[in-house]
XYZ file of C-alpha atoms in Angstrom:
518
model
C 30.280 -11.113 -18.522
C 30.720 -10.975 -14.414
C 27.518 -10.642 -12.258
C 28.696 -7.389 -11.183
C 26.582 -4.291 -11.461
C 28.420 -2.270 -14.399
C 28.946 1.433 -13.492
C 28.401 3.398 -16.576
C 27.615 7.469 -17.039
C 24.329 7.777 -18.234
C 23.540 11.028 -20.765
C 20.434 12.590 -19.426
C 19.130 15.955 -20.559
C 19.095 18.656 -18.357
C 15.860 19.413 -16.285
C 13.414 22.709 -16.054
C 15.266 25.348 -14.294
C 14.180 24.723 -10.555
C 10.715 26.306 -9.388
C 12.474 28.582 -6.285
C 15.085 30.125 -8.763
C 12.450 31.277 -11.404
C 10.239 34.390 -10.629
C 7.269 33.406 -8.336
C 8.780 30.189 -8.314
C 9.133 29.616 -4.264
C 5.380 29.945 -4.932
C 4.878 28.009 -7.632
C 6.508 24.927 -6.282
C 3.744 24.684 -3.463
C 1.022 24.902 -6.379
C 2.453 21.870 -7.920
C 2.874 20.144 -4.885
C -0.819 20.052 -4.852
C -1.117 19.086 -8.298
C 0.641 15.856 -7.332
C -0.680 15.948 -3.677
C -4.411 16.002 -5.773
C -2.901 12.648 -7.851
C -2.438 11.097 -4.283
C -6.225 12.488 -3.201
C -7.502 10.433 -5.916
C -6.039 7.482 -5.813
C -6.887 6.077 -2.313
C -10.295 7.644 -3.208
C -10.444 5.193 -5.805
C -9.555 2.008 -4.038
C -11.745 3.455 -1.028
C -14.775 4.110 -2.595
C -14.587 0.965 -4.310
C -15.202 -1.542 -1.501
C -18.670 0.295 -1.026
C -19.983 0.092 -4.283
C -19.466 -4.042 -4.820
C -22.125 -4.865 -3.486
C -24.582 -2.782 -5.768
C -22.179 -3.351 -9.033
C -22.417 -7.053 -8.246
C -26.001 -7.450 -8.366
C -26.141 -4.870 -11.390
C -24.053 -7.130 -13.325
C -24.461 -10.286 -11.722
C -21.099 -10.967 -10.957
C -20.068 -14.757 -9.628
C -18.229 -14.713 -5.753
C -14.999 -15.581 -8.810
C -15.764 -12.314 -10.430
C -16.356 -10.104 -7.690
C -12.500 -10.740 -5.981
C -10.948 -10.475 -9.859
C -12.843 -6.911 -9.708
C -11.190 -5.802 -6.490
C -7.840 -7.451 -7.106
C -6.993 -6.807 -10.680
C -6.290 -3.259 -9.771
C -3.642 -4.296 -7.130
C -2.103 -7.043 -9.340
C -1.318 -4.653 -12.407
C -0.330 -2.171 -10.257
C 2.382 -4.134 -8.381
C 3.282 -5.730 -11.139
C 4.116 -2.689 -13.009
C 5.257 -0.347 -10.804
C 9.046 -1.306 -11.078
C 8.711 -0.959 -14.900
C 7.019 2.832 -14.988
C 9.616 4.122 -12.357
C 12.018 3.086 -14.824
C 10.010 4.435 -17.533
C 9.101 7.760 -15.761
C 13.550 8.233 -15.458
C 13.776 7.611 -19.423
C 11.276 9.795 -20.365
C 10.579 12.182 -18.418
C 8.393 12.137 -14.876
C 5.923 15.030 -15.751
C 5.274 13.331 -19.575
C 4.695 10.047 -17.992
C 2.624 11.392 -15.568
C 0.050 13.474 -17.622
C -0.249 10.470 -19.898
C -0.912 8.705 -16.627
C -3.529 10.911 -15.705
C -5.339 10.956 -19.245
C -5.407 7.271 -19.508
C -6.815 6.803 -15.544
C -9.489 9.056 -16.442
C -10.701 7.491 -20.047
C -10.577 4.333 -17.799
C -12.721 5.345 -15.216
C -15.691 6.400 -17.504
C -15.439 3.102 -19.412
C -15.599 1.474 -15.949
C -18.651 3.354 -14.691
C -20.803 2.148 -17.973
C -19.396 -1.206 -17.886
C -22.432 -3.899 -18.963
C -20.360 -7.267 -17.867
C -18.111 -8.327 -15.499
C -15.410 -8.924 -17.943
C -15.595 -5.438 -19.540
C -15.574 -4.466 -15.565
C -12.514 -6.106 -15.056
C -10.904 -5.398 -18.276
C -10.868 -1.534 -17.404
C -10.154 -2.216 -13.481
C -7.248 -3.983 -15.172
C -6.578 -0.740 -17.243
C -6.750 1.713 -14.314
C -3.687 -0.270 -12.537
C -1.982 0.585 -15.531
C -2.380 3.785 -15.492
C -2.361 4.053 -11.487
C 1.409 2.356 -12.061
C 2.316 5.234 -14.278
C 0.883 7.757 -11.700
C 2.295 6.401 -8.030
C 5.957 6.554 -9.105
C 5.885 9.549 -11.100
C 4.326 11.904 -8.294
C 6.771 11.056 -5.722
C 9.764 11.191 -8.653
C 8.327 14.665 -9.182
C 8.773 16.164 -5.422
C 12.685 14.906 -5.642
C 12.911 17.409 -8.787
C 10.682 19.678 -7.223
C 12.281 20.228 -3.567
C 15.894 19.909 -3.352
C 16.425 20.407 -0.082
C 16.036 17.665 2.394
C 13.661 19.751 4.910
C 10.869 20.989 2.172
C 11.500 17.521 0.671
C 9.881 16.030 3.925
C 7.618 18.676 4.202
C 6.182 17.995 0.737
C 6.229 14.088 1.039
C 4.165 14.264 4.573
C 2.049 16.659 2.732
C 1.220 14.003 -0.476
C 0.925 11.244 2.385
C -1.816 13.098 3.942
C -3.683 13.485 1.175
C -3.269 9.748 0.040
C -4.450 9.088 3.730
C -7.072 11.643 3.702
C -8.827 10.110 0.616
C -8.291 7.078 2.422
C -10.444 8.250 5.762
C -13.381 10.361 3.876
C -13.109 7.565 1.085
C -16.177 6.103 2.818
C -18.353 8.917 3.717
C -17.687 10.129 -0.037
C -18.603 6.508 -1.488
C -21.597 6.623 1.044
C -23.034 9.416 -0.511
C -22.583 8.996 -4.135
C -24.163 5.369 -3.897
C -26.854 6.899 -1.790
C -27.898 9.174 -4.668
C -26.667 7.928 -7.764
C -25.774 4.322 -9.572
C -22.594 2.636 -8.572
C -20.816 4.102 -11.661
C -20.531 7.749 -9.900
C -17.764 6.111 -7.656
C -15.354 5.703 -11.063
C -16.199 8.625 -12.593
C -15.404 10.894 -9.151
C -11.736 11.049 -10.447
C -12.471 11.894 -13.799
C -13.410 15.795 -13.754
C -10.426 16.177 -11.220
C -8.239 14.495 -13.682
C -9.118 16.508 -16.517
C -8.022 19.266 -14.465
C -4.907 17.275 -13.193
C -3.574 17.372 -17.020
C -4.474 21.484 -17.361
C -2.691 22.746 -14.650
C 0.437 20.346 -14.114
C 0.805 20.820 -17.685
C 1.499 24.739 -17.212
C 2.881 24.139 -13.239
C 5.051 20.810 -12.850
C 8.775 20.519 -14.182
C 9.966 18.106 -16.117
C 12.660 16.106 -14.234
C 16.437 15.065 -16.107
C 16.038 11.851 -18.521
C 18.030 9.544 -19.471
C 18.775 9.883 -23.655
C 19.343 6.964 -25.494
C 18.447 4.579 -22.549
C 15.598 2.185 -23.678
C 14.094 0.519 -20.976
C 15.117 -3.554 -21.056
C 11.896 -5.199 -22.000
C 13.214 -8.696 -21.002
C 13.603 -7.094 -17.542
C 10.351 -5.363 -16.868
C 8.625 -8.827 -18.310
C 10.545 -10.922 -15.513
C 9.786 -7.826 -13.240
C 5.715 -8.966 -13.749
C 6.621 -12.687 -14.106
C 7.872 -12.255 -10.449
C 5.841 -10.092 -8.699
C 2.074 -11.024 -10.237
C 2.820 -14.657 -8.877
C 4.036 -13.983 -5.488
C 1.353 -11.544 -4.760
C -1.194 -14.158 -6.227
C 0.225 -16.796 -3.619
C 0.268 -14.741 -0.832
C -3.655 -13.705 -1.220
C -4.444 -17.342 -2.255
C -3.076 -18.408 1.389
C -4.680 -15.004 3.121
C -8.501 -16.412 2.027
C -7.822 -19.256 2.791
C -7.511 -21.082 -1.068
C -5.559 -24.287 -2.086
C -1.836 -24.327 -0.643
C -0.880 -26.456 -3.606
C -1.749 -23.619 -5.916
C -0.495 -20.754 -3.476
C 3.068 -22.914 -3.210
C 3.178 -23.058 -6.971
C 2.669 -19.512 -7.425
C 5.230 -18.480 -4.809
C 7.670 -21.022 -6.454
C 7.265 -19.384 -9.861
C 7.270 -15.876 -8.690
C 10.772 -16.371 -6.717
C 12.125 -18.170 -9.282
C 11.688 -15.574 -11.797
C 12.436 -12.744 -9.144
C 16.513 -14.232 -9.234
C 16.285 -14.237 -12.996
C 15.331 -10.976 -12.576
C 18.299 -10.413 -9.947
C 20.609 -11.687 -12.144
C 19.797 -10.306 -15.292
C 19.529 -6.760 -13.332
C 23.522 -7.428 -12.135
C 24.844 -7.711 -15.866
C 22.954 -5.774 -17.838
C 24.248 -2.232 -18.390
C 21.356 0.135 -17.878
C 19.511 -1.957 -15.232
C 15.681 -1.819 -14.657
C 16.512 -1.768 -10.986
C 19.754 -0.374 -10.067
C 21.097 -2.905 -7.285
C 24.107 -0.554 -6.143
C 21.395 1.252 -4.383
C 21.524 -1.095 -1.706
C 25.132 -0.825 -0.816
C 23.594 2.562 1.248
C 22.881 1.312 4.487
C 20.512 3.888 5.003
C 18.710 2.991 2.023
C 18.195 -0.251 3.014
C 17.150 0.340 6.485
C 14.555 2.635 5.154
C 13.194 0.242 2.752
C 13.206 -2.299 5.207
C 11.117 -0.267 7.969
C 9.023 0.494 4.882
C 8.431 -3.155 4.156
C 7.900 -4.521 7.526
C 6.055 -1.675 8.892
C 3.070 -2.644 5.904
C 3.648 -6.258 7.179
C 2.372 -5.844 10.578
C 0.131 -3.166 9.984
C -1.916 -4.994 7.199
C -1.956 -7.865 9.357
C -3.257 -6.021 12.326
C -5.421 -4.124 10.700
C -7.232 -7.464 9.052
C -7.826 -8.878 12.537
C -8.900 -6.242 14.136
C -12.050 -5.628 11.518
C -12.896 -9.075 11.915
C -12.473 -8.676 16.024
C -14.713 -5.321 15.669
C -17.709 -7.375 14.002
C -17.171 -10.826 14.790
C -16.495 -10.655 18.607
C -17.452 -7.122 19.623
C -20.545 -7.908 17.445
C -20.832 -4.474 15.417
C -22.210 -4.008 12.108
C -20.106 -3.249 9.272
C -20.645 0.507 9.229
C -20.365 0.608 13.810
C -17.020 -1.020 13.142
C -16.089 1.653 10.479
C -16.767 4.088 12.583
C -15.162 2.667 15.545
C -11.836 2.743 12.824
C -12.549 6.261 11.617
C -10.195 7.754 14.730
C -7.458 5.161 13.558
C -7.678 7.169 10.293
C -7.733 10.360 11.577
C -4.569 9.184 13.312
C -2.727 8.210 9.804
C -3.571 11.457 9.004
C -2.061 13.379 12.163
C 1.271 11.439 11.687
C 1.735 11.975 8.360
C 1.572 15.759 8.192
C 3.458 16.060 11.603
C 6.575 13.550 11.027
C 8.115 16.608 9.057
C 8.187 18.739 11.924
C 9.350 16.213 14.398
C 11.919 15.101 12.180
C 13.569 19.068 12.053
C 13.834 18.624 16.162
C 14.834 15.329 17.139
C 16.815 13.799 13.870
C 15.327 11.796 11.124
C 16.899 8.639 12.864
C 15.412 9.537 16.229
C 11.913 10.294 15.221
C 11.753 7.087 12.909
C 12.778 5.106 15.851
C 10.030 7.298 17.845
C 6.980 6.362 15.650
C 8.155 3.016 15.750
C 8.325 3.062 19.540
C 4.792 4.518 19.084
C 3.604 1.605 17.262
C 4.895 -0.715 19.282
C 3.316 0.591 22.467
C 0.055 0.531 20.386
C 0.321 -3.406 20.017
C 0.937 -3.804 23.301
C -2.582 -2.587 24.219
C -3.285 -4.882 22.115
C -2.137 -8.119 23.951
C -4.385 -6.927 26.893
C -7.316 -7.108 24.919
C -9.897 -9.599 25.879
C -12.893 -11.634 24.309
C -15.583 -9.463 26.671
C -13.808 -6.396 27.328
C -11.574 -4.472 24.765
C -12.885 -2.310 22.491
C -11.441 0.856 24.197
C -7.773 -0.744 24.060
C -8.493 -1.792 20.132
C -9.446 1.512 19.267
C -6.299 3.490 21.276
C -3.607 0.592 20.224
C -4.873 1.563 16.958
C -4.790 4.764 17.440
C -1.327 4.925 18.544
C 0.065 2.444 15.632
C -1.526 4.438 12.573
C -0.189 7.461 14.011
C 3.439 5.874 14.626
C 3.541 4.200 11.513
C 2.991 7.050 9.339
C 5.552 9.243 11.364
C 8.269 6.477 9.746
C 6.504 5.953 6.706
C 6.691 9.570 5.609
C 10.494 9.905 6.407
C 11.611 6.893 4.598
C 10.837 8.028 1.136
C 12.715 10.850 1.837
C 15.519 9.064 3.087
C 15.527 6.529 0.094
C 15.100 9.844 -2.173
C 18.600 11.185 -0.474
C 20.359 7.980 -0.822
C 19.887 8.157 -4.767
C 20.677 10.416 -7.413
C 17.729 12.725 -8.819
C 18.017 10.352 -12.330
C 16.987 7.545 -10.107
C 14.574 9.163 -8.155
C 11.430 7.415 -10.347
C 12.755 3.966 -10.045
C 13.461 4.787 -6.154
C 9.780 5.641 -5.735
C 8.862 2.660 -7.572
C 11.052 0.507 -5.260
C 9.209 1.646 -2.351
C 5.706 1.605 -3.414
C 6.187 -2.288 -4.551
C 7.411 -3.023 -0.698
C 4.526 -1.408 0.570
C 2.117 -3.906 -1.854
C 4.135 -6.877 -0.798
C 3.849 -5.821 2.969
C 0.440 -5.451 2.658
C 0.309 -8.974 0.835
C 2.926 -10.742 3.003
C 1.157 -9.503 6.058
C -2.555 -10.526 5.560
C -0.936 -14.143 4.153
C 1.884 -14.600 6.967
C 0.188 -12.569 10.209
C -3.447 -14.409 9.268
C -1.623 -17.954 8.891
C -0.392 -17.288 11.997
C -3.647 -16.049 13.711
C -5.248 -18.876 12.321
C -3.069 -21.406 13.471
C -3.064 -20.027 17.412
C -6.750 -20.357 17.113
C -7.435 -23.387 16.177
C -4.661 -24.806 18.766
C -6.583 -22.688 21.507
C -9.820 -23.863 20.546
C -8.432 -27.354 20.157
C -9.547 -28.538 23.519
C -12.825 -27.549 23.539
C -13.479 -29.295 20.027
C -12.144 -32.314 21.802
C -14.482 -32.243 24.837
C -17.338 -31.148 22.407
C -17.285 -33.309 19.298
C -19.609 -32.329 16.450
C -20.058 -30.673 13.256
C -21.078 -27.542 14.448
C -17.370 -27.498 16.460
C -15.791 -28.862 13.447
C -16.745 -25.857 11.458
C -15.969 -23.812 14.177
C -12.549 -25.076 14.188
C -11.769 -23.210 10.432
C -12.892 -19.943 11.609
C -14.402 -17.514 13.134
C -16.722 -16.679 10.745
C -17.911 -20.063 10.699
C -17.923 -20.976 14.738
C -20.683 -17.275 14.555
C -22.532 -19.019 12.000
C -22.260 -22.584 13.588
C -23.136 -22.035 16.770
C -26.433 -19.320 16.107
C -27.552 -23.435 14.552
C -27.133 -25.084 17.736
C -29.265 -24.240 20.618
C -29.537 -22.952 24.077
C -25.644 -22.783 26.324
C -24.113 -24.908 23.918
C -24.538 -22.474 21.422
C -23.354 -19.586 23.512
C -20.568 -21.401 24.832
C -19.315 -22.557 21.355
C -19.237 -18.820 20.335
C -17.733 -17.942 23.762
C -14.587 -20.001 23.247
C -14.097 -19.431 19.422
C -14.344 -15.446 20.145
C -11.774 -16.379 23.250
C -9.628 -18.219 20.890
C -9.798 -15.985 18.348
C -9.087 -12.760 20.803
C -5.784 -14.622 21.755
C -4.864 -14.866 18.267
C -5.158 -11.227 17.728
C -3.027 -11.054 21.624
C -0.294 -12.950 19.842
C -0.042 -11.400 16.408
C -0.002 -7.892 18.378
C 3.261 -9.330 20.465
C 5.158 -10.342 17.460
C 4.350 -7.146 15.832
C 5.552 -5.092 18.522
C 8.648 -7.372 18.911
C 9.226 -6.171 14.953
C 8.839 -2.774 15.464
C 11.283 -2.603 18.741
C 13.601 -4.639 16.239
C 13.829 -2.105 13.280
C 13.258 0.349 15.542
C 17.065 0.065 17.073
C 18.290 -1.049 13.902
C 17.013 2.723 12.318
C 18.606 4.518 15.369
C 21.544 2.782 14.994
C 22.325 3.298 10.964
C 19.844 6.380 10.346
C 21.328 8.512 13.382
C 25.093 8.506 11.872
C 23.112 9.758 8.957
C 21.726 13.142 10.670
């Protein structure tokens, strides 16, 4: 057989009459966006909330430093891994099905999580709730294409599910904050559970189900090449972001690409693909899933640096540099809920290349900031890039959801959700290599001048030149912090130029293909 991608009619079964054309219905629609816009609440919540109860979970269970990262990153593995796979799932059988199953399964997780006794059994059900988050993501956003037909309450409703995944993002802390300050670190898993139960009560009576595909199994050999690609990439790139051994992030990478063009392959001569590849023929598909991509490249990279520039060179404590973030937040949250809106005046090409614009200006605050004076320019370029970002963010799902028919519109969700995880892997790995390789070159010639250990260590980070020099004493000490915080401030100055250098890039390249498209 050719590698060519075989056209073929797929039987699906017709969907729920629409929500507008039953009685109440225009109505009815809204009340299961926030069904789905609840599913989004709760997720960020989740990953949020999480990051504040380690510490106490750690010491309950005596987890190792080896056990503590498998706790945080299981979730993200599974759920990258398997995202591709449910889309595909959520098409066959039906988005609202998949979805309350979803739901059940996240919540039965969480309570085993919360009365875990060992960091395996921990792990295990972390392990278990990317499952079930995998099932969720996809199916929510698959849901809104059935839902609202029309493009401009199709943006509406996907700004309004991004502001609630950002919200729960922003008051994730505060909410984790308070639950650890009055009850064991299990409350944080079982937050989601009550809400889920109700999740499953109400979208079974409110949500439609969408078309599915009859007779169509799913292609096990693809969705296992699907996770043989994707779990080892993502591995490599967050082996080379902490800094691990290059021989085993290499391997990893090698694997992971190796499978991903089996996967390719397989996915251009099978009939009933796991990914349909014709997708990409759309130029404005993939422009928006580029923008998608790249935006979560230099975001996640920016965003990395700057925590470590808010505590490490600004010298805050953890929570001061939290709160110094908190407008950033409040930002994601204003330019999600308002790219709708903007979009309806100026074009969905226009505003796209707008919030780009935005971000780009943002970074180039950035590149003025310096090792003694800066904060204020951190906290507005940040400002101005979370609130760009999202403005973008928002409108490429609904331009990917256009460029695809409704069958699709899982596996398109899917698609898009991946990207985002590998941006936010790619740019930790690629944007912190990067940072990491300016400073040491800029703090070169002071470690030459000033031979010792203490400069030696201070030459692998920053983290180790704070701890390295508060060991040596008097001016040398403050003068080996001085120039690692210099070095590592024109680190950040660089990063911020290439990122704003991207976002000028795909921002002509999504005026030029995504304006013909208005």
């Amino acid at each position: 057989m050719n590698d060519t991608t075989t056209e073929t009619a797929v039987p699906l079964t017709e969907p729920e009459p629409r929500l507008d054309a039953t009685p109440g219905g225009a109505a009815r629609r809204w009340v299961a966006l926030g069904v789905l816009a609840l599913t989004a609440l709760l997720l960020s919540l989740d990953v949020s909330v999480l990051y504040l109860a380690l510490p106490a979970l750690a010491a309950d269970l005596g987890a190792s430093t080896t056990e503590q990262l498998w706790m945080l990153d299981i979730y993200s593995f599974v759920l990258a891994g398997l995202l591709v796979t449910m889309g595909a799932v959520g098409d066959r059988i039906g988005r609202k099905r998949l979805l309350l199953i979803g739901a059940v399964a996240f919540g039965v997780a969480s309570a085993f999580a919360a009365y875990a006794t060992s960091p395996g059994q921990l792990v295990f059900w972390r392990g278990v709730l990317g499952v079930a988050g995998a099932t969720l993501m996809p199916s929510t956003m698959g849901l809104i294409r059935t839902i609202f037909t029309d493009e401009k309450s199709m943006m509406t409703a996907i700004g309004v599910w991004y502001s609630c995944f950002m919200g729960g993002m922003a008051v994730g802390p505060l909410v984790g904050g308070l639950l650890l300050q009055h009850f064991w670190w299990g409350s944080a898993f079982l937050l989601g559970v009550p809400f889920m139960v109700l999740l499953v009560i109400v979208g079974h009576r409110v949500l439609p189900e969408s078309a599915r595909a009859v007779g169509v199994p799913v292609d096990l050999t693809s969705a296992a090449l699907s996770l043989g690609a994707i779990l080892p990439i993502i591995h490599g790139f967050k082996e080379i972001a902490r800094g691990g051994d290059t021989t085993t992030a290499g391997a990893s990478l090698v694997a992971g690409s190796t499978v991903a063009l089996l996967f390719l392959r397989r996915q251009r001569r099978i009939e009933n693909p796991l990914v349909d590849l014709s997708l990409f023929r759309s130029r404005a598909f993939s422009t928006a899933l580029a923008v998608m991509l790249i935006g979560g490249v230099v975001m996640a990279g920016v965003s990395f640096l700057s925590t470590q520039w808010l505590q490490l060179v600004a010298g805050l404590e953890p929570l001061g540099a939290g709160l110094w973030m908190l407008p950033a937040n409040l930002a994601l949250l204003a330019g999600s809920s308002s790219s709708a809106a903007i979009a309806r005046r100026l074009g969905t090409g226009r505003t796209m290349a707008a919030g780009l614009g935005i971000c780009a200006a943002g970074l180039a605050l950035y590149t003025q900031i310096g090792p003694f004076a800066g904060l204020g320019l951190l906290v507005t370029g940040m400002c101005l890039a979370s609130f760009g970002i999202m403005i973008p963010s928002t409108l490429t799902m609904s331009v990917m959801m256009q460029s695809a028919p409704p069958e699709r519109a899982g596996s398109v969700a899917s698609m898009s959700e991946t990207s985002g995880e590998f941006g936010i892997a790619v740019g930790i790995a690629g944007l912190g290599s990067l940072a990491t390789f300016v400073y040491r070159d800029e703090l070169s010639p002071y470690a030459a001048e000033h031979t010792s250990s203490a400069t030696a260590v201070a030459l692998d980070s920053l983290a180790g030149a704070v701890q390295a020099a508060a060991g040596v004493p008097g001016a040398a000490g403050r003068e080996l912090l001085a120039a690692a915080q210099g070095a590592f401030t024109t680190s950040l100055n660089v990063v911020a130029a290439v990122g704003a250098l991207l976002f000028v890039a795909v921002a002509v390249a999504a005026l030029r293909v995504l304006r013909a498209a208005d």
